[in-house]
PDB file of C-alpha atoms and ligand atoms in Angstrom:
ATOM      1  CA  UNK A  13      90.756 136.450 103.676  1.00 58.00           C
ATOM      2  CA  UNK A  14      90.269 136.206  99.654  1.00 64.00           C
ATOM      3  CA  UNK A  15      90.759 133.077  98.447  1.00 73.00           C
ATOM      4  CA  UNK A  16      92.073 133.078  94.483  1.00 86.00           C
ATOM      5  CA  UNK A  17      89.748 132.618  91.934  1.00 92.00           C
ATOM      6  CA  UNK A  18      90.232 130.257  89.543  1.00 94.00           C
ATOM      7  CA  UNK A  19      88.438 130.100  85.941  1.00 95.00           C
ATOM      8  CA  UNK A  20      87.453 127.071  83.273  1.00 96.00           C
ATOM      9  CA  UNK A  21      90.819 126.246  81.500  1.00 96.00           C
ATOM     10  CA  UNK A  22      92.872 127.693  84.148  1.00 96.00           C
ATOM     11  CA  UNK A  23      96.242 125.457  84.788  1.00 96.00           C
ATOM     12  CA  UNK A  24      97.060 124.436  88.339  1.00 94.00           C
ATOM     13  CA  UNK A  25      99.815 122.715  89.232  1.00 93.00           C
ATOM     14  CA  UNK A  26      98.234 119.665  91.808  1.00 90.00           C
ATOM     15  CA  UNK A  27      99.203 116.120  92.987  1.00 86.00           C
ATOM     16  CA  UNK A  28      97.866 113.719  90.626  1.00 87.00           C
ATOM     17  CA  UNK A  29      96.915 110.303  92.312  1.00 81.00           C
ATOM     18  CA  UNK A  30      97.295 108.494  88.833  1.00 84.00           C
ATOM     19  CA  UNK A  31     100.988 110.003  88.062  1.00 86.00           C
ATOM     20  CA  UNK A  32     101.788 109.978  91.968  1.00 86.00           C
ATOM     21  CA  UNK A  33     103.576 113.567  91.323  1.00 90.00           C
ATOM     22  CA  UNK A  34     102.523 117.228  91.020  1.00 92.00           C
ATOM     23  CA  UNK A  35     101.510 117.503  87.355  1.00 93.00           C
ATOM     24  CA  UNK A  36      99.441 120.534  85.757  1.00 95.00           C
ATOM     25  CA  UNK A  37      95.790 120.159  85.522  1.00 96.00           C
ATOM     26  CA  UNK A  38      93.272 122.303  83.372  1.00 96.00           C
ATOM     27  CA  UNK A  39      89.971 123.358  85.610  1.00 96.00           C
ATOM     28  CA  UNK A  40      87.035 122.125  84.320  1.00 94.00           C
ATOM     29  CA  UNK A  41      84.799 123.096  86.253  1.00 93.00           C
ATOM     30  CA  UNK A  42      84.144 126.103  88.886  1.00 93.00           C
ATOM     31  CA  UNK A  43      82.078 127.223  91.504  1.00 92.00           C
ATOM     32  CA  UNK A  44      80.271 130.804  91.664  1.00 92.00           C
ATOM     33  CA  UNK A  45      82.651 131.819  94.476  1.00 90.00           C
ATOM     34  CA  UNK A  46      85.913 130.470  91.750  1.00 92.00           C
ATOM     35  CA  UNK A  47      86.514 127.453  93.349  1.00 90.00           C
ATOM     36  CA  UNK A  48      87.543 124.618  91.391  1.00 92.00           C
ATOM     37  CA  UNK A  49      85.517 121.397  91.366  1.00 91.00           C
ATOM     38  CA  UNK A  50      86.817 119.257  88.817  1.00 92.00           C
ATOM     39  CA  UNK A  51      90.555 119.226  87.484  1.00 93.00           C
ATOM     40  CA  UNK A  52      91.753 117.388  84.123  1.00 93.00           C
ATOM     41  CA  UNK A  53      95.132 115.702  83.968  1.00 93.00           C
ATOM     42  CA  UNK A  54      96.961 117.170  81.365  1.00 93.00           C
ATOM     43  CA  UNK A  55      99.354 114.080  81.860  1.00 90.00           C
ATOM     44  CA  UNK A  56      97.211 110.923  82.289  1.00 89.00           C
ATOM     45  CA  UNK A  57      93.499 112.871  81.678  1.00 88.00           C
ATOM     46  CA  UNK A  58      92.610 111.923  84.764  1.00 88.00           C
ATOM     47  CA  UNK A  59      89.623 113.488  86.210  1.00 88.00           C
ATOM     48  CA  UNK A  60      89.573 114.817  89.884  1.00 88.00           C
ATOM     49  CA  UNK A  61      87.364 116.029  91.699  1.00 88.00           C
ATOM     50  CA  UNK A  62      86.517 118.487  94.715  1.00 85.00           C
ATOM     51  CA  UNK A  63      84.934 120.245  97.282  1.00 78.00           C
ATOM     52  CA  UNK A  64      86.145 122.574  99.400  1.00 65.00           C
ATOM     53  CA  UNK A  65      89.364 122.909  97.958  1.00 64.00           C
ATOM     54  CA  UNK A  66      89.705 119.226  99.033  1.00 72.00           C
ATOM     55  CA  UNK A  67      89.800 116.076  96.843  1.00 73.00           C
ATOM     56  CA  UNK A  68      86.929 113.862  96.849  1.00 70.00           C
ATOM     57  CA  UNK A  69      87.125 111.391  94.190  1.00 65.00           C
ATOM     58  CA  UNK A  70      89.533 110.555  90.918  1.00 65.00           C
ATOM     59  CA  UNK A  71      88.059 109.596  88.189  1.00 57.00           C
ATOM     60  CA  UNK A  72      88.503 106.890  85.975  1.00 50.00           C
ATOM     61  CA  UNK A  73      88.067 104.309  88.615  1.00 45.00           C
ATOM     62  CA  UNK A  74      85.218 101.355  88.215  1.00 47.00           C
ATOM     63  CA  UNK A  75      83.556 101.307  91.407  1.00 56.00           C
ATOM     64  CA  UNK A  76      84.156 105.219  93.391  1.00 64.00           C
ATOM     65  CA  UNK A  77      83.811 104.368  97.120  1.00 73.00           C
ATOM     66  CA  UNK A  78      81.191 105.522  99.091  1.00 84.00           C
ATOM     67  CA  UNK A  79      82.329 108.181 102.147  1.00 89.00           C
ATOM     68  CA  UNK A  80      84.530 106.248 105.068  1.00 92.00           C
ATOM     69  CA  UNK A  81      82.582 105.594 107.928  1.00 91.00           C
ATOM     70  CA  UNK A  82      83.900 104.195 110.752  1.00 93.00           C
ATOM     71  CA  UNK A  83      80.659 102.869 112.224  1.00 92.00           C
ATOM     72  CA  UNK A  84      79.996 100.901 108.767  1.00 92.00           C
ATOM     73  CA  UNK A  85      81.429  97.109 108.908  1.00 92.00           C
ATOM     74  CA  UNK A  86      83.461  96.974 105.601  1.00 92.00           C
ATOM     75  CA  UNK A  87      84.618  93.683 103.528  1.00 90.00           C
ATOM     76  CA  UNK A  88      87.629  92.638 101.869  1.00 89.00           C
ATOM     77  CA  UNK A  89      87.398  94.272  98.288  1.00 87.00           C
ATOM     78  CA  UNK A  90      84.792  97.239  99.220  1.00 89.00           C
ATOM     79  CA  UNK A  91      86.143 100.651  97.703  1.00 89.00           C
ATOM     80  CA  UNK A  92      86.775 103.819 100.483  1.00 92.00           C
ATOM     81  CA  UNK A  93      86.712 107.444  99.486  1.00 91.00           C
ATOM     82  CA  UNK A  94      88.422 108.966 102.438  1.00 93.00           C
ATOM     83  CA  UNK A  95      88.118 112.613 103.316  1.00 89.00           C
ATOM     84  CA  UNK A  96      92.270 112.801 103.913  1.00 90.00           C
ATOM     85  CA  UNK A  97      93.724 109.950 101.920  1.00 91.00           C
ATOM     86  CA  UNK A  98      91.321 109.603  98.963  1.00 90.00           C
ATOM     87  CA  UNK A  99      90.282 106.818  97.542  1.00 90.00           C
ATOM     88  CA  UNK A 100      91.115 103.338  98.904  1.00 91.00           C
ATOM     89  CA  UNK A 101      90.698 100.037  98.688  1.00 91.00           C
ATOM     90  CA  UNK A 102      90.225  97.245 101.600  1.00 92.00           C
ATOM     91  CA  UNK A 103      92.910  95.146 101.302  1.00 93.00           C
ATOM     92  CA  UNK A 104      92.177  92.957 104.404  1.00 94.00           C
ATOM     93  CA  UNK A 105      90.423  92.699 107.365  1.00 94.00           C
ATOM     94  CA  UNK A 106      92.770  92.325 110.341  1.00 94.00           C
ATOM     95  CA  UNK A 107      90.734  91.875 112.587  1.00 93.00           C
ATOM     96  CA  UNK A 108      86.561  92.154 113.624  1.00 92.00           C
ATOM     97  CA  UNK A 109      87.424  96.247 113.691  1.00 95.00           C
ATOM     98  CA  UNK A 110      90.542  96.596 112.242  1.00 96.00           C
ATOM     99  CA  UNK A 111      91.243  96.774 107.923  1.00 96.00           C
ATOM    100  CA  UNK A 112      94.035  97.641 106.406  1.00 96.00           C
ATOM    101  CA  UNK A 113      93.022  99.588 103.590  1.00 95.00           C
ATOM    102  CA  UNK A 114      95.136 100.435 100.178  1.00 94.00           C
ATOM    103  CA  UNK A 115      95.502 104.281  99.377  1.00 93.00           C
ATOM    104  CA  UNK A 116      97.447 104.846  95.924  1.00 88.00           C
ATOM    105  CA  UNK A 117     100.123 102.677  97.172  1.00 86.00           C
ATOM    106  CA  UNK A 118     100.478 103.597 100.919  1.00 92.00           C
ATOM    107  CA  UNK A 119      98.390 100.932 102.998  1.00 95.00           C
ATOM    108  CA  UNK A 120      96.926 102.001 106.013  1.00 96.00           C
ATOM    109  CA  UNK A 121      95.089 100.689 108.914  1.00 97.00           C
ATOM    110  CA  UNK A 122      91.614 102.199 109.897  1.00 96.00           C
ATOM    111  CA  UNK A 123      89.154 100.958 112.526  1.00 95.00           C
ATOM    112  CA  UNK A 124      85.528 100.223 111.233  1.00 95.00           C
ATOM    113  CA  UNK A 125      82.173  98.526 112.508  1.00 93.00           C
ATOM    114  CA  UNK A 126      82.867 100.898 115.749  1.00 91.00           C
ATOM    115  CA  UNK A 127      79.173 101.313 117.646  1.00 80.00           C
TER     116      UNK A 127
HETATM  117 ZN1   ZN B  24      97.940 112.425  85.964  1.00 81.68          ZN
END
């Protein structure tokens, strides 16, 4: 299966969490095998970033969460990089192992401080 190669300055058209709508975005930066790490904005000059073909951060946020982790106890506050929505933020704790936690603007509720 051959995946498409991309190359620096290339334009892909990609969701952008900051515009919340498919905007085009300049590569920045590639891998050997011509996969795209980093994408620019050209809207908002957001920076994005990825692995895998799959969105790990957005830049141009204070505090980048660390990976989700279900067995970690999180607070009210705490940022969340989650490997499907992105980054979030904990909105509130619901209940000992229940948070609701803010994605762009969709809240949803995840379990943590599971053992
Ligand atoms: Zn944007």
């Amino acid at each position: 299966m051959a995946k498409k190669k991309y190359t620096i300055d290339e334009k892909v058209e990609v969701m952008c969490s900051m515009c919340d709508v498919e905007s085009n975005h300049t590569v920045a930066t590639v891998t050997k095998l011509g996969q795209f790490t980093k994408l620019i904005c050209d809207t908002c000059a957001t920076v994005s970033t990825y692995k895998s073909g799959v969105k790990k951060s957005v830049g141009m946020i204070a505090k980048p969460g660390s990976e989700y982790d279900r067995t970690r106890k999180y607070r009210k506050g705490q940022a969340i990089l989650h490997a499907t929505f992105g980054q979030g933020e904990v909105m509130a704790i619901i209940e000992p192992q229940k948070m609701d936690v803010l994605f762009g603007d969709q809240m949803r509720r995840l379990i943590h401080a599971q053992n």
